[in-house]
Amino acid sequence: DAAAPLEHDYARSSAHAGDFPADVLEEIDELIALRSAAKKDRDYKSADALRDELAGAYDVYVDDATREWRCGAPPAPPPKPAPKVPEKMTGGFLVEDAASASAEPV
């Protein structure tokens, strides 16, 4: 019995498809299928190694959320804004003005 061919459900990005010859596309598809099978088997170490091989050898990146693969690194996420900190902070405690402090105990 011949083993069933490996398959995957990742689509090639139309916006970042890259320009690969047919034999290289077959290799990329095989690596993506192997990675998909490893993830299904919860063999995350192998899946990560295959992901790294795709990126290093072919500049191919797999997006598990969109089930798509692309040529070229995805754009970096936008930086998160810094949290707002009150102006009068010192040593981790908020310093209140005497005028704004409540005279009644809390």
N, CA, C and O atoms as a printed pandas DataFrame, in Angstrom:
     atom_number atom_name residue_name chain_id  residue_number  x_coord  y_coord  z_coord
0              1         N          ASP        A               1    0.834   -1.192    0.000
1              2        CA          ASP        A               1    0.000    0.000    0.000
2              3         C          ASP        A               1    0.874    1.250    0.000
3              4         O          ASP        A               1    1.808    1.381    0.791
4              5         N          ALA        A               2    0.547    2.147   -0.896
5              6        CA          ALA        A               2    1.271    3.414   -0.944
6              7         C          ALA        A               2    0.644    4.363    0.064
7              8         O          ALA        A               2   -0.573    4.382    0.248
8              9         N          ALA        A               3    1.481    5.135    0.703
9             10        CA          ALA        A               3    0.986    6.102    1.675
10            11         C          ALA        A               3    0.204    7.189    0.946
11            12         O          ALA        A               3    0.547    7.580   -0.170
12            13         N          ALA        A               4   -0.835    7.661    1.587
13            14        CA          ALA        A               4   -1.631    8.739    0.999
14            15         C          ALA        A               4   -0.770   10.000    0.908
15            16         O          ALA        A               4    0.026   10.273    1.805
16            17         N          PRO        A               5   -0.928   10.767   -0.170
17            18        CA          PRO        A               5   -0.128   11.992   -0.280
18            19         C          PRO        A               5   -0.519   12.983    0.813
19            20         O          PRO        A               5   -1.680   13.071    1.213
20            21         N          LEU        A               6    0.473   13.719    1.278
21            22        CA          LEU        A               6    0.207   14.723    2.308
22            23         C          LEU        A               6   -0.544   15.898    1.687
23            24         O          LEU        A               6   -0.263   16.306    0.560
24            25         N          GLU        A               7   -1.493   16.426    2.431
25            26        CA          GLU        A               7   -2.261   17.567    1.956
26            27         C          GLU        A               7   -2.345   18.611    3.060
27            28         O          GLU        A               7   -2.096   18.322    4.230
28            29         N          HIS        A               8   -2.696   19.816    2.668
29            30        CA          HIS        A               8   -2.915   20.901    3.630
30            31         C          HIS        A               8   -4.023   21.790    3.108
31            32         O          HIS        A               8   -4.388   21.719    1.935
32            33         N          ASP        A               9   -4.553   22.624    3.977
33            34        CA          ASP        A               9   -5.642   23.516    3.574
34            35         C          ASP        A               9   -5.236   24.989    3.610
35            36         O          ASP        A               9   -6.064   25.865    3.860
36            37         N          TYR        A              10   -3.963   25.250    3.359
37            38        CA          TYR        A              10   -3.464   26.621    3.316
38            39         C          TYR        A              10   -3.476   27.108    1.868
39            40         O          TYR        A              10   -3.023   26.400    0.968
40            41         N          ALA        A              11   -3.988   28.306    1.647
41            42        CA          ALA        A              11   -4.022   28.898    0.316
42            43         C          ALA        A              11   -2.783   29.768    0.122
43            44         O          ALA        A              11   -2.246   30.336    1.073
44            45         N          ARG        A              12   -2.355   29.855   -1.098
45            46        CA          ARG        A              12   -1.228   30.732   -1.440
46            47         C          ARG        A              12   -1.754   32.161   -1.542
47            48         O          ARG        A              12   -2.751   32.406   -2.221
48            49         N          SER        A              13   -1.098   33.093   -0.880
49            50        CA          SER        A              13   -1.510   34.495   -0.900
50            51         C          SER        A              13   -1.485   35.032   -2.320
51            52         O          SER        A              13   -0.504   34.855   -3.041
52            53         N          SER        A              14   -2.556   35.683   -2.716
53            54        CA          SER        A              14   -2.571   36.270   -4.059
54            55         C          SER        A              14   -1.774   37.579   -4.075
55            56         O          SER        A              14   -1.204   37.945   -5.103
56            57         N          ALA        A              15   -1.734   38.273   -2.956
57            58        CA          ALA        A              15   -1.013   39.545   -2.878
58            59         C          ALA        A              15    0.492   39.354   -2.717
59            60         O          ALA        A              15    1.269   40.223   -3.113
60            61         N          HIS        A              16    0.919   38.210   -2.133
61            62        CA          HIS        A              16    2.336   37.962   -1.878
62            63         C          HIS        A              16    2.669   36.526   -2.274
63            64         O          HIS        A              16    3.166   35.745   -1.463
64            65         N          ALA        A              17    2.390   36.191   -3.529
65            66        CA          ALA        A              17    2.529   34.811   -3.992
66            67         C          ALA        A              17    3.975   34.404   -4.233
67            68         O          ALA        A              17    4.310   33.223   -4.139
68            69         N          GLY        A              18    4.823   35.353   -4.538
69            70        CA          GLY        A              18    6.198   35.013   -4.885
70            71         C          GLY        A              18    6.256   34.447   -6.296
71            72         O          GLY        A              18    5.223   34.208   -6.922
72            73         N          ASP        A              19    7.464   34.235   -6.789
73            74        CA          ASP        A              19    7.657   33.714   -8.144
74            75         C          ASP        A              19    8.487   32.442   -8.033
75            76         O          ASP        A              19    9.716   32.488   -8.090
76            77         N          PHE        A              20    7.811   31.307   -7.875
77            78        CA          PHE        A              20    8.486   30.033   -7.659
78            79         C          PHE        A              20    8.281   29.112   -8.854
79            80         O          PHE        A              20    7.185   29.058   -9.412
80            81         N          PRO        A              21    9.325   28.385   -9.253
81            82        CA          PRO        A              21    9.130   27.351  -10.276
82            83         C          PRO        A              21    8.267   26.218   -9.705
83            84         O          PRO        A              21    8.138   26.077   -8.489
84            85         N          ALA        A              22    7.686   25.424  -10.592
85            86        CA          ALA        A              22    6.753   24.369  -10.184
86            87         C          ALA        A              22    7.371   23.388   -9.197
87            88         O          ALA        A              22    6.702   22.978   -8.248
88            89         N          ASP        A              23    8.640   22.998   -9.396
89            90        CA          ASP        A              23    9.250   22.030   -8.491
90            91         C          ASP        A              23    9.441   22.609   -7.092
91            92         O          ASP        A              23    9.331   21.878   -6.107
92            93         N          VAL        A              24    9.722   23.899   -6.986
93            94        CA          VAL        A              24    9.861   24.546   -5.680
94            95         C          VAL        A              24    8.492   24.667   -5.008
95            96         O          VAL        A              24    8.379   24.494   -3.794
96            97         N          LEU        A              25    7.451   24.964   -5.794
97            98        CA          LEU        A              25    6.100   25.011   -5.232
98            99         C          LEU        A              25    5.715   23.659   -4.642
99           100         O          LEU        A              25    5.058   23.601   -3.603
100          101         N          GLU        A              26    6.116   22.576   -5.295
101          102        CA          GLU        A              26    5.839   21.231   -4.768
102          103         C          GLU        A              26    6.550   21.023   -3.436
103          104         O          GLU        A              26    5.974   20.460   -2.505
104          105         N          GLU        A              27    7.806   21.477   -3.341
105          106        CA          GLU        A              27    8.561   21.345   -2.091
106          107         C          GLU        A              27    7.907   22.168   -0.977
107          108         O          GLU        A              27    7.789   21.706    0.158
108          109         N          ILE        A              28    7.483   23.391   -1.313
109          110        CA          ILE        A              28    6.824   24.256   -0.324
110          111         C          ILE        A              28    5.532   23.601    0.143
111          112         O          ILE        A              28    5.258   23.548    1.342
112          113         N          ASP        A              29    4.738   23.101   -0.800
113          114        CA          ASP        A              29    3.476   22.427   -0.436
114          115         C          ASP        A              29    3.736   21.222    0.459
115          116         O          ASP        A              29    2.989   20.972    1.405
116          117         N          GLU        A              30    4.803   20.474    0.158
117          118        CA          GLU        A              30    5.125   19.301    0.972
118          119         C          GLU        A              30    5.512   19.712    2.394
119          120         O          GLU        A              30    5.069   19.091    3.361
120          121         N          LEU        A              31    6.333   20.752    2.525
121          122        CA          LEU        A              31    6.745   21.220    3.852
122          123         C          LEU        A              31    5.548   21.759    4.647
123          124         O          LEU        A              31    5.444   21.533    5.852
124          125         N          ILE        A              32    4.649   22.471    3.960
125          126        CA          ILE        A              32    3.459   22.983    4.649
126          127         C          ILE        A              32    2.583   21.816    5.097
127          128         O          ILE        A              32    2.035   21.839    6.199
128          129         N          ALA        A              33    2.450   20.799    4.251
129          130        CA          ALA        A              33    1.653   19.618    4.614
130          131         C          ALA        A              33    2.282   18.870    5.784
131          132         O          ALA        A              33    1.574   18.417    6.683
132          133         N          LEU        A              34    3.607   18.738    5.777
133          134        CA          LEU        A              34    4.299   18.078    6.892
134          135         C          LEU        A              34    4.097   18.875    8.182
135          136         O          LEU        A              34    3.874   18.301    9.248
136          137         N          ARG        A              35    4.176   20.192    8.072
137          138        CA          ARG        A              35    3.970   21.048    9.246
138          139         C          ARG        A              35    2.543   20.905    9.759
139          140         O          ARG        A              35    2.321   20.804   10.966
140          141         N          SER        A              36    1.586   20.898    8.854
141          142        CA          SER        A              36    0.189   20.752    9.243
142          143         C          SER        A              36   -0.044   19.416    9.949
143          144         O          SER        A              36   -0.753   19.358   10.954
144          145         N          ALA        A              37    0.551   18.347    9.422
145          146        CA          ALA        A              37    0.415   17.018   10.047
146          147         C          ALA        A              37    1.075   17.001   11.422
147          148         O          ALA        A              37    0.541   16.406   12.359
148          149         N          ALA        A              38    2.234   17.652   11.549
149          150        CA          ALA        A              38    2.925   17.704   12.844
150          151         C          ALA        A              38    2.079   18.456   13.867
151          152         O          ALA        A              38    1.980   18.035   15.020
152          153         N          LYS        A              39    1.474   19.556   13.459
153          154        CA          LYS        A              39    0.618   20.312   14.379
154          155         C          LYS        A              39   -0.587   19.478   14.790
155          156         O          LYS        A              39   -0.991   19.491   15.953
156          157         N          LYS        A              40   -1.160   18.751   13.832
157          158        CA          LYS        A              40   -2.319   17.904   14.138
158          159         C          LYS        A              40   -1.952   16.832   15.160
159          160         O          LYS        A              40   -2.761   16.466   16.012
160          161         N          ASP        A              41   -0.703   16.331   15.060
161          162        CA          ASP        A              41   -0.203   15.325   15.996
162          163         C          ASP        A              41    0.356   15.941   17.282
163          164         O          ASP        A              41    0.898   15.234   18.132
164          165         N          ARG        A              42    0.222   17.250   17.415
165          166        CA          ARG        A              42    0.736   18.002   18.576
166          167         C          ARG        A              42    2.254   17.888   18.733
167          168         O          ARG        A              42    2.784   17.944   19.842
168          169         N          ASP        A              43    2.934   17.728   17.609
169          170        CA          ASP        A              43    4.394   17.693   17.595
170          171         C          ASP        A              43    4.870   19.101   17.227
171          172         O          ASP        A              43    5.320   19.354   16.109
172          173         N          TYR        A              44    4.757   20.000   18.193
173          174        CA          TYR        A              44    5.016   21.409   17.932
174          175         C          TYR        A              44    6.490   21.704   17.668
175          176         O          TYR        A              44    6.809   22.662   16.964
176          177         N          LYS        A              45    7.380   20.905   18.216
177          178        CA          LYS        A              45    8.811   21.107   17.962
178          179         C          LYS        A              45    9.104   20.890   16.477
179          180         O          LYS        A              45    9.813   21.687   15.861
180          181         N          SER        A              46    8.559   19.811   15.901
181          182        CA          SER        A              46    8.748   19.556   14.468
182          183         C          SER        A              46    8.040   20.613   13.629
183          184         O          SER        A              46    8.582   21.074   12.625
184          185         N          ALA        A              47    6.833   20.999   14.035
185          186        CA          ALA        A              47    6.083   22.019   13.297
186          187         C          ALA        A              47    6.856   23.333   13.268
187          188         O          ALA        A              47    6.914   24.003   12.236
188          189         N          ASP        A              48    7.446   23.698   14.398
189          190        CA          ASP        A              48    8.238   24.936   14.453
190          191         C          ASP        A              48    9.487   24.830   13.589
191          192         O          ASP        A              48    9.873   25.801   12.937
192          193         N          ALA        A              49   10.122   23.662   13.576
193          194        CA          ALA        A              49   11.315   23.459   12.741
194          195         C          ALA        A              49   10.952   23.574   11.257
195          196         O          ALA        A              49   11.705   24.158   10.477
196          197         N          LEU        A              50    9.813   23.025   10.871
197          198        CA          LEU        A              50    9.366   23.127    9.477
198          199         C          LEU        A              50    9.010   24.569    9.124
199          200         O          LEU        A              50    9.300   25.027    8.019
200          201         N          ARG        A              51    8.390   25.278   10.048
201          202        CA          ARG        A              51    8.093   26.701    9.835
202          203         C          ARG        A              51    9.387   27.477    9.606
203          204         O          ARG        A              51    9.469   28.312    8.705
204          205         N          ASP        A              52   10.396   27.193   10.428
205          206        CA          ASP        A              52   11.682   27.881   10.295
206          207         C          ASP        A              52   12.368   27.527    8.984
207          208         O          ASP        A              52   13.008   28.380    8.369
208          209         N          GLU        A              53   12.240   26.266    8.549
209          210        CA          GLU        A              53   12.825   25.852    7.271
210          211         C          GLU        A              53   12.144   26.568    6.109
211          212         O          GLU        A              53   12.817   27.003    5.174
212          213         N          LEU        A              54   10.830   26.693    6.154
213          214        CA          LEU        A              54   10.111   27.424    5.101
214          215         C          LEU        A              54   10.583   28.872    5.022
215          216         O          LEU        A              54   10.797   29.403    3.932
216          217         N          ALA        A              55   10.744   29.501    6.173
217          218        CA          ALA        A              55   11.169   30.902    6.212
218          219         C          ALA        A              55   12.615   31.044    5.755
219          220         O          ALA        A              55   12.938   31.942    4.978
220          221         N          GLY        A              56   13.484   30.158    6.235
221          222        CA          GLY        A              56   14.908   30.282    5.918
222          223         C          GLY        A              56   15.248   29.899    4.489
223          224         O          GLY        A              56   16.033   30.587    3.836
224          225         N          ALA        A              57   14.671   28.815    3.996
225          226        CA          ALA        A              57   15.028   28.318    2.670
226          227         C          ALA        A              57   14.257   29.002    1.543
227          228         O          ALA        A              57   14.788   29.182    0.447
228          229         N          TYR        A              58   13.008   29.381    1.809
229          230        CA          TYR        A              58   12.154   29.894    0.725
230          231         C          TYR        A              58   11.570   31.280    0.987
231          232         O          TYR        A              58   10.872   31.819    0.128
232          233         N          ASP        A              59   11.836   31.862    2.142
233          234        CA          ASP        A              59   11.234   33.145    2.528
234          235         C          ASP        A              59    9.711   33.037    2.502
235          236         O          ASP        A              59    9.017   33.957    2.068
236          237         N          VAL        A              60    9.201   31.886    2.978
237          238        CA          VAL        A              60    7.765   31.615    3.017
238          239         C          VAL        A              60    7.303   31.621    4.463
239          240         O          VAL        A              60    7.937   31.031    5.338
240          241         N          TYR        A              61    6.190   32.296    4.698
241          242        CA          TYR        A              61    5.628   32.433    6.037
242          243         C          TYR        A              61    4.185   31.938    6.020
243          244         O          TYR        A              61    3.411   32.279    5.126
244          245         N          VAL        A              62    3.837   31.137    7.010
245          246        CA          VAL        A              62    2.518   30.523    7.106
246          247         C          VAL        A              62    1.715   31.245    8.177
247          248         O          VAL        A              62    2.190   31.435    9.297
248          249         N          ASP        A              63    0.501   31.645    7.833
249          250        CA          ASP        A              63   -0.396   32.309    8.782
250          251         C          ASP        A              63   -1.501   31.329    9.153
251          252         O          ASP        A              63   -2.385   31.039    8.347
252          253         N          ASP        A              64   -1.441   30.824   10.378
253          254        CA          ASP        A              64   -2.419   29.831   10.815
254          255         C          ASP        A              64   -3.815   30.434   10.995
255          256         O          ASP        A              64   -4.812   29.726   10.856
256          257         N          ALA        A              65   -3.895   31.716   11.300
257          258        CA          ALA        A              65   -5.195   32.355   11.518
258          259         C          ALA        A              65   -5.981   32.478   10.213
259          260         O          ALA        A              65   -7.192   32.259   10.194
260          261         N          THR        A              66   -5.294   32.828    9.120
261          262        CA          THR        A              66   -5.974   33.017    7.832
262          263         C          THR        A              66   -5.880   31.785    6.941
263          264         O          THR        A              66   -6.492   31.739    5.874
264          265         N          ARG        A              67   -5.095   30.760    7.388
265          266        CA          ARG        A              67   -4.874   29.532    6.604
266          267         C          ARG        A              67   -4.296   29.901    5.234
267          268         O          ARG        A              67   -4.758   29.428    4.195
268          269         N          GLU        A              68   -3.267   30.764    5.266
269          270        CA          GLU        A              68   -2.660   31.259    4.047
270          271         C          GLU        A              68   -1.149   31.254    4.205
271          272         O          GLU        A              68   -0.637   31.433    5.310
272          273         N          TRP        A              69   -0.426   31.049    3.092
273          274        CA          TRP        A              69    1.019   31.203    3.128
274          275         C          TRP        A              69    1.413   32.272    2.134
275          276         O          TRP        A              69    0.759   32.473    1.111
276          277         N          ARG        A              70    2.501   32.957    2.461
277          278        CA          ARG        A              70    2.937   34.100    1.665
278          279         C          ARG        A              70    4.438   34.091    1.487
279          280         O          ARG        A              70    5.165   33.485    2.273
280          281         N          CYS        A              71    4.896   34.762    0.454
281          282        CA          CYS        A              71    6.318   34.963    0.225
282          283         C          CYS        A              71    6.678   36.311    0.836
283          284         O          CYS        A              71    6.010   37.313    0.582
284          285         N          GLY        A              72    7.721   36.332    1.628
285          286        CA          GLY        A              72    8.137   37.566    2.284
286          287         C          GLY        A              72    7.534   37.674    3.665
287          288         O          GLY        A              72    6.402   37.256    3.906
288          289         N          ALA        A              73    8.302   38.237    4.553
289          290        CA          ALA        A              73    7.861   38.355    5.948
290          291         C          ALA        A              73    6.612   39.216    6.041
291          292         O          ALA        A              73    6.494   40.222    5.341
292          293         N          PRO        A              74    5.685   38.827    6.897
293          294        CA          PRO        A              74    4.493   39.661    7.094
294          295         C          PRO        A              74    4.885   40.972    7.755
295          296         O          PRO        A              74    5.907   41.050    8.437
296          297         N          PRO        A              75    4.071   42.002    7.551
297          298        CA          PRO        A              75    4.399   43.280    8.192
298          299         C          PRO        A              75    4.339   43.158    9.708
299          300         O          PRO        A              75    3.552   42.389   10.259
300          301         N          ALA        A              76    5.180   43.927   10.357
301          302        CA          ALA        A              76    5.191   43.929   11.827
302          303         C          ALA        A              76    3.906   44.563   12.336
303          304         O          ALA        A              76    3.396   45.500   11.723
304          305         N          PRO        A              77    3.379   44.069   13.440
305          306        CA          PRO        A              77    2.168   44.694   13.984
306          307         C          PRO        A              77    2.477   46.113   14.442
307          308         O          PRO        A              77    3.607   46.411   14.828
308          309         N          PRO        A              78    1.474   46.991   14.401
309          310        CA          PRO        A              78    1.722   48.367   14.843
310          311         C          PRO        A              78    2.093   48.389   16.317
311          312         O          PRO        A              78    1.600   47.572   17.094
312          313         N          PRO        A              79    2.963   49.321   16.709
313          314        CA          PRO        A              79    3.354   49.381   18.125
314          315         C          PRO        A              79    2.162   49.759   18.996
315          316         O          PRO        A              79    1.287   50.523   18.589
316          317         N          LYS        A              80    2.151   49.206   20.200
317          318        CA          LYS        A              80    1.086   49.522   21.147
318          319         C          LYS        A              80    1.403   50.865   21.799
319          320         O          LYS        A              80    2.558   51.136   22.125
320          321         N          PRO        A              81    0.389   51.705   21.991
321          322        CA          PRO        A              81    0.659   52.993   22.637
322          323         C          PRO        A              81    1.070   52.790   24.095
323          324         O          PRO        A              81    0.626   51.851   24.757
324          325         N          ALA        A              82    1.915   53.675   24.572
325          326        CA          ALA        A              82    2.361   53.610   25.969
326          327         C          ALA        A              82    1.175   53.939   26.878
327          328         O          ALA        A              82    0.344   54.781   26.538
328          329         N          PRO        A              83    1.101   53.278   28.027
329          330        CA          PRO        A              83   -0.011   53.571   28.941
330          331         C          PRO        A              83    0.095   54.994   29.488
331          332         O          PRO        A              83    1.188   55.523   29.693
332          333         N          LYS        A              84   -1.058   55.589   29.713
333          334        CA          LYS        A              84   -1.097   56.950   30.290
334          335         C          LYS        A              84   -0.774   56.861   31.774
335          336         O          LYS        A              84   -1.337   56.039   32.496
336          337         N          VAL        A              85    0.124   57.702   32.212
337          338        CA          VAL        A              85    0.529   57.736   33.615
338          339         C          VAL        A              85    0.222   59.132   34.141
339          340         O          VAL        A              85    0.557   60.124   33.493
340          341         N          PRO        A              86   -0.414   59.222   35.313
341          342        CA          PRO        A              86   -0.664   60.556   35.880
342          343         C          PRO        A              86    0.645   61.323   36.023
343          344         O          PRO        A              86    1.698   60.742   36.286
344          345         N          GLU        A              87    0.559   62.619   35.845
345          346        CA          GLU        A              87    1.768   63.445   35.899
346          347         C          GLU        A              87    2.450   63.419   37.254
347          348         O          GLU        A              87    3.678   63.468   37.327
348          349         N          LYS        A              88    1.686   63.344   38.311
349          350        CA          LYS        A              88    2.266   63.451   39.651
350          351         C          LYS        A              88    2.418   62.070   40.263
351          352         O          LYS        A              88    1.759   61.747   41.252
352          353         N          MET        A              89    3.273   61.267   39.687
353          354        CA          MET        A              89    3.553   59.939   40.229
354          355         C          MET        A              89    4.954   59.965   40.820
355          356         O          MET        A              89    5.867   60.567   40.255
356          357         N          THR        A              90    5.112   59.323   41.934
357          358        CA          THR        A              90    6.427   59.191   42.530
358          359         C          THR        A              90    6.479   57.892   43.301
359          360         O          THR        A              90    5.625   57.639   44.150
360          361         N          GLY        A              91    7.453   57.077   43.023
361          362        CA          GLY        A              91    7.632   55.827   43.740
362          363         C          GLY        A              91    6.437   54.886   43.648
363          364         O          GLY        A              91    6.232   54.059   44.537
364          365         N          GLY        A              92    5.657   54.999   42.597
365          366        CA          GLY        A              92    4.508   54.124   42.433
366          367         C          GLY        A              92    3.252   54.617   43.132
367          368         O          GLY        A              92    2.214   53.956   43.077
368          369         N          PHE        A              93    3.331   55.767   43.786
369          370        CA          PHE        A              93    2.177   56.308   44.494
370          371         C          PHE        A              93    1.794   57.636   43.874
371          372         O          PHE        A              93    2.660   58.429   43.504
372          373         N          LEU        A              94    0.509   57.876   43.763
373          374        CA          LEU        A              94    0.017   59.138   43.243
374          375         C          LEU        A              94    0.162   60.205   44.321
375          376         O          LEU        A              94   -0.257   60.006   45.462
376          377         N          VAL        A              95    0.759   61.340   43.954
377          378        CA          VAL        A              95    0.930   62.451   44.889
378          379         C          VAL        A              95   -0.204   63.428   44.649
379          380         O          VAL        A              95   -0.376   63.926   43.537
380          381         N          GLU        A              96   -0.976   63.705   45.686
381          382        CA          GLU        A              96   -2.101   64.638   45.551
382          383         C          GLU        A              96   -1.699   66.010   46.072
383          384         O          GLU        A              96   -0.893   66.142   46.994
384          385         N          ASP        A              97   -2.288   67.027   45.449
385          386        CA          ASP        A              97   -2.103   68.383   45.959
386          387         C          ASP        A              97   -2.861   68.506   47.271
387          388         O          ASP        A              97   -3.900   67.872   47.454
388          389         N          ALA        A              98   -2.350   69.311   48.175
389          390        CA          ALA        A              98   -3.031   69.517   49.467
390          391         C          ALA        A              98   -4.426   70.073   49.243
391          392         O          ALA        A              98   -5.349   69.737   49.985
392          393         N          ALA        A              99   -4.597   70.918   48.231
393          394        CA          ALA        A              99   -5.890   71.534   47.966
394          395         C          ALA        A              99   -6.900   70.532   47.462
395          396         O          ALA        A              99   -8.094   70.674   47.728
396          397         N          SER        A             100   -6.438   69.497   46.723
397          398        CA          SER        A             100   -7.368   68.536   46.153
398          399         C          SER        A             100   -7.578   67.316   47.038
399          400         O          SER        A             100   -8.451   66.491   46.766
400          401         N          ALA        A             101   -6.775   67.198   48.106
401          402        CA          ALA        A             101   -6.905   66.049   49.013
402          403         C          ALA        A             101   -8.147   66.202   49.869
403          404         O          ALA        A             101   -8.471   67.305   50.310
404          405         N          SER        A             102   -8.830   65.124   50.102
405          406        CA          SER        A             102  -10.049   65.142   50.912
406          407         C          SER        A             102   -9.675   65.292   52.384
407          408         O          SER        A             102   -8.724   64.670   52.857
408          409         N          ALA        A             103  -10.420   66.111   53.095
409          410        CA          ALA        A             103  -10.163   66.316   54.521
410          411         C          ALA        A             103  -10.736   65.157   55.339
411          412         O          ALA        A             103  -10.294   64.906   56.460
412          413         N          GLU        A             104  -11.716   64.455   54.777
413          414        CA          GLU        A             104  -12.332   63.360   55.513
414          415         C          GLU        A             104  -11.589   62.068   55.230
415          416         O          GLU        A             104  -11.204   61.799   54.092
416          417         N          PRO        A             105  -11.386   61.255   56.290
417          418        CA          PRO        A             105  -10.728   59.962   56.051
418          419         C          PRO        A             105  -11.605   59.045   55.233
419          420         O          PRO        A             105  -12.832   59.130   55.276
420          421         N          VAL        A             106  -10.979   58.189   54.505
421          422        CA          VAL        A             106  -11.699   57.258   53.618
422          423         C          VAL        A             106  -11.993   55.975   54.337
423          424         O          VAL        A             106  -12.592   55.067   53.761
